[in-house]
Coordinates of N, CA and C in Angstrom, one line a residue:
X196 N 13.2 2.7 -2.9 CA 12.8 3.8 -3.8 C 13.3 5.2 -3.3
X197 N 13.0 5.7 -1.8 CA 13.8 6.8 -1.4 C 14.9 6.7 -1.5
X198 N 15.9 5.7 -1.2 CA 17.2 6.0 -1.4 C 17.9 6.2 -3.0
X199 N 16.5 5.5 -3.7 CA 17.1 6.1 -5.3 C 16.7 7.3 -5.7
X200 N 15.6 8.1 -4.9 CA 15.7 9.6 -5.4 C 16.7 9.8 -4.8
X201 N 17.4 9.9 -3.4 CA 18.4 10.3 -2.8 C 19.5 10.5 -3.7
X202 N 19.9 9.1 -4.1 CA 20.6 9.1 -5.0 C 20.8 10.3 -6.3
X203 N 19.5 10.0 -7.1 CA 19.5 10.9 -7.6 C 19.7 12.5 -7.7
X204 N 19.5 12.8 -6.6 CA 19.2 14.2 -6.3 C 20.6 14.7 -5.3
X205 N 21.3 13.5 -5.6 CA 22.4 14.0 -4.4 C 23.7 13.7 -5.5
X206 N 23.9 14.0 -6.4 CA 24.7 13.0 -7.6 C 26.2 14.3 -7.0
X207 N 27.3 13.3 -6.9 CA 28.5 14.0 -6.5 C 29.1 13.8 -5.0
X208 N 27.5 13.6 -4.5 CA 28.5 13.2 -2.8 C 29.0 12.1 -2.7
X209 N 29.6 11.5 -1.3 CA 30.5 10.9 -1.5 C 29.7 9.4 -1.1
X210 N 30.6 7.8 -0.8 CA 29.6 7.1 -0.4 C 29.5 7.4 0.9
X211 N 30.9 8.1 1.8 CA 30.3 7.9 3.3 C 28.7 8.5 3.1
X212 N 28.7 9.5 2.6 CA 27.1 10.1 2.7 C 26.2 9.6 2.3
X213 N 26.0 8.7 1.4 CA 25.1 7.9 0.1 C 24.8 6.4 2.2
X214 N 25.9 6.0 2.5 CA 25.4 5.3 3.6 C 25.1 5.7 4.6
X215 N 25.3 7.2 5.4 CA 24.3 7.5 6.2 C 23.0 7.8 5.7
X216 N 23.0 8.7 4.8 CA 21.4 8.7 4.4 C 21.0 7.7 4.0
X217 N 21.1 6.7 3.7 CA 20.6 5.0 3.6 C 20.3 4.9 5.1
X218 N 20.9 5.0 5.7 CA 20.8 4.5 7.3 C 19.8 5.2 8.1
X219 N 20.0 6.3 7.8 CA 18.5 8.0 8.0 C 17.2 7.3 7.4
X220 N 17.1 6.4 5.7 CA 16.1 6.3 5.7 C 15.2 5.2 6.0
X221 N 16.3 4.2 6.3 CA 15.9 3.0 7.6 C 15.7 3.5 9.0
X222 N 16.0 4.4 9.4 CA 15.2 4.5 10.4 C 13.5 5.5 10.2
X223 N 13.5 5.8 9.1 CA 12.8 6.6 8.9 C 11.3 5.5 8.9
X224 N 12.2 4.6 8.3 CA 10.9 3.5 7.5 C 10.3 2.6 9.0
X225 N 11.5 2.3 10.0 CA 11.0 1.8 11.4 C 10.2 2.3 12.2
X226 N 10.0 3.7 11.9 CA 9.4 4.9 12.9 C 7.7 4.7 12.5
X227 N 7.2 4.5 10.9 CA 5.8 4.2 10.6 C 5.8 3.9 9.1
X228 N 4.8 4.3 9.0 CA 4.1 3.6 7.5 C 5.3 4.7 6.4
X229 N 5.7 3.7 5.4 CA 6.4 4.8 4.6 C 5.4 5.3 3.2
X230 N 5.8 6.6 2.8 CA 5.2 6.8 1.5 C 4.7 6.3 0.2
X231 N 4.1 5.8 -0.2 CA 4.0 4.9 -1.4 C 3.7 6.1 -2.7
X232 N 4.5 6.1 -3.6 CA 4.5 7.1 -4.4 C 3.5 6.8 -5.4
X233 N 2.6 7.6 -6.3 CA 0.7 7.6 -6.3 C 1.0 6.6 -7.8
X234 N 2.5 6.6 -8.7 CA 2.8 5.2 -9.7 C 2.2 4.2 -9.0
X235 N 2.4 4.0 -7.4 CA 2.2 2.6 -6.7 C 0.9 2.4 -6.4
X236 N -0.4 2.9 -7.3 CA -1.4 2.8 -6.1 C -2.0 1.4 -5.6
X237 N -1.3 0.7 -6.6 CA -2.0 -0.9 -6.1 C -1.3 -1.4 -5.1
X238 N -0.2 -1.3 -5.0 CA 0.8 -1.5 -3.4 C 0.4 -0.4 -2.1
X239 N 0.2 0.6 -2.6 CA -1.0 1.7 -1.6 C -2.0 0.6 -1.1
X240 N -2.6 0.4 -1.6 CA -4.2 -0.1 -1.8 C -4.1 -1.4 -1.5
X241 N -2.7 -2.4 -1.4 CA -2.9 -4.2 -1.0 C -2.5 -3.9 0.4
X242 N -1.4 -2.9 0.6 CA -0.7 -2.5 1.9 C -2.1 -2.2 3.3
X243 N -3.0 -1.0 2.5 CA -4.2 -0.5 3.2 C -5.2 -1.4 3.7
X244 N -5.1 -2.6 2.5 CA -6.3 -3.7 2.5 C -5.8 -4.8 3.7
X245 N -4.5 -5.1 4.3 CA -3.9 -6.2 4.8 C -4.0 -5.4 6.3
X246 N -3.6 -4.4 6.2 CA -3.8 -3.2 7.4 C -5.0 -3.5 8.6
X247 N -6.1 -3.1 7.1 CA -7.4 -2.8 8.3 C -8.2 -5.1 7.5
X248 N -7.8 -5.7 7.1 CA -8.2 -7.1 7.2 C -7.4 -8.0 7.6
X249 N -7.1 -7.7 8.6 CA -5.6 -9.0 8.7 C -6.5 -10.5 8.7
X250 N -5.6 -11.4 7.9 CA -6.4 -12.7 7.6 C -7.3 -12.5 6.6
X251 N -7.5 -12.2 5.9 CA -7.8 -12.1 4.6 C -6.8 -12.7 4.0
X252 N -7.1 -13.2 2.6 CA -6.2 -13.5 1.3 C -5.7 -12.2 0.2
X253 N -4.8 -12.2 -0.4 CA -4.0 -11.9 -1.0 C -5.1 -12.2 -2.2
X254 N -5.9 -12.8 -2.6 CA -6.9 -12.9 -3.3 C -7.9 -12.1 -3.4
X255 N -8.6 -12.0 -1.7 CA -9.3 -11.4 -1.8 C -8.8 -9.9 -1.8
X256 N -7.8 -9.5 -1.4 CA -7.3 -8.4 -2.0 C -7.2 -7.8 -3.2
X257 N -7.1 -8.7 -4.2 CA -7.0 -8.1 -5.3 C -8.5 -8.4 -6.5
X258 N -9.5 -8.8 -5.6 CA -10.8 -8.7 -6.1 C -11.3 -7.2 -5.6
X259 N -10.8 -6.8 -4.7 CA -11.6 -6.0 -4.2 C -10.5 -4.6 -4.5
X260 N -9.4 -4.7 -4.7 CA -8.6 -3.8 -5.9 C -9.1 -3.7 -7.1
X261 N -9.6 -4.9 -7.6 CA -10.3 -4.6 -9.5 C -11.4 -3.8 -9.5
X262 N -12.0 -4.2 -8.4 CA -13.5 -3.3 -7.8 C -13.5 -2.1 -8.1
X263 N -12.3 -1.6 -7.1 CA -12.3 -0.3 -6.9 C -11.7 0.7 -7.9
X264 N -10.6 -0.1 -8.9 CA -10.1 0.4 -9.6 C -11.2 0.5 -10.9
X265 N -12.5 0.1 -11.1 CA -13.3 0.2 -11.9 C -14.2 1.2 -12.1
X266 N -14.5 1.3 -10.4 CA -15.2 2.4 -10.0 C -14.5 3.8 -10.6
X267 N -15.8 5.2 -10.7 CA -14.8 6.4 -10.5 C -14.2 6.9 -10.0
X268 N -13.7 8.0 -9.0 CA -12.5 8.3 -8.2 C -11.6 7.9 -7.7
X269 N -11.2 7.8 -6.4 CA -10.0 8.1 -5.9 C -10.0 5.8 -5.9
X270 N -8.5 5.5 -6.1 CA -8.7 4.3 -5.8 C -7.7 3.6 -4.3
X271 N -8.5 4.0 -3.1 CA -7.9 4.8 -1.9 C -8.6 3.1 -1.3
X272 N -8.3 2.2 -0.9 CA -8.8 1.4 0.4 C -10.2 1.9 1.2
X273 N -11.3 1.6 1.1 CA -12.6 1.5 2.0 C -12.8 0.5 2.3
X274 N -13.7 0.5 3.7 CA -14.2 -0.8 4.0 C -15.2 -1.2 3.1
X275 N -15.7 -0.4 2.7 CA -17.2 -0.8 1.7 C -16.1 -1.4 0.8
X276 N -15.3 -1.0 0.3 CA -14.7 -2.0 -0.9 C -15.0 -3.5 -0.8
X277 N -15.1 -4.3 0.4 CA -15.2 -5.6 0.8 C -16.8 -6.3 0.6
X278 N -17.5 -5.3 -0.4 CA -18.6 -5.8 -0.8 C -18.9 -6.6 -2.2
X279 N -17.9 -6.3 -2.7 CA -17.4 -6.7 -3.5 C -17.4 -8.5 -3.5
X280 N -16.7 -9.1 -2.6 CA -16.7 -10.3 -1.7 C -17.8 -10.6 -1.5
X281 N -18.5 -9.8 -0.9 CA -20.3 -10.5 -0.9 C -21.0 -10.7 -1.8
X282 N -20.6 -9.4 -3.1 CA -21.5 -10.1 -4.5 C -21.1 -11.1 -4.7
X283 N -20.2 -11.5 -4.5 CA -19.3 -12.9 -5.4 C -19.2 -14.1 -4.3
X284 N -20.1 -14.0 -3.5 CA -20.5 -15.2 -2.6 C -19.4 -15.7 -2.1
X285 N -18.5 -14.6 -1.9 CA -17.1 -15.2 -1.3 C -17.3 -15.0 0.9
X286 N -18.3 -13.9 0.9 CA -18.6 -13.1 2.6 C -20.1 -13.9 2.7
X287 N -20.3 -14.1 3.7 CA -21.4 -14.4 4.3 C -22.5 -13.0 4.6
X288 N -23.6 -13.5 4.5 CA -24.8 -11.8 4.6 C -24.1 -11.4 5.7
X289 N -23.9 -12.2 7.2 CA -23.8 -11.6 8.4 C -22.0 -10.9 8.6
X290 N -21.9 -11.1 7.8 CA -19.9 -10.9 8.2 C -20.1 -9.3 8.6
X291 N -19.5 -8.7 9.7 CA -19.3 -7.2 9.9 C -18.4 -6.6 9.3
X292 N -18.5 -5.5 8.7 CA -17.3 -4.7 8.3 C -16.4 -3.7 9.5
X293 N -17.1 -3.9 10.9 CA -15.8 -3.1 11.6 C -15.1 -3.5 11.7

């Protein structure tokens, strides 16, 4: 997706340049978390959820995405989102959320 605004925003240069800045934004992407543009927020939000749950399902990910996306505000990854899982007798009472 960066390299297609690149693209876009760079219309005329040449390809040597079109493959260093390809190569600039591979390293950019190795160095940490990359941008997820706010179109993405459900890849935001499964990326955030696998982050702070590792071992979790891809299921339960996207129970607790509908959740949150139902709710009002921001639809941003919390731990409290994983309560969601406990209404639905998927968590046990005692499970911790740190």
């Amino acid at each position: 997706m960066q390299f297609q605004k690149w693209l876009k925003a760079n219309a005329g240069k040449t390809y040597s340049d079109a493959i260093e800045a390809y190569h600039l934004i591979l390293e950019e992407k190795k160095k940490g978390k990359t941008k997820i543009d706010k179109q993405f927020e459900y890849n935001t939000y499964i990326r955030d959820f696998f982050e702070a749950n590792q071992g979790r399902s891809l299921d339960d990910a996207i129970k607790c995405w509908k959740y949150k996306k139902s709710l009002p505000g921001h639809n941003l990854y919390e731990d409290i989102d994983l309560e969601v899982l406990n209404d639905n007798g998927v968590m046990d009472k005692e499970t911790s959320y740190e």
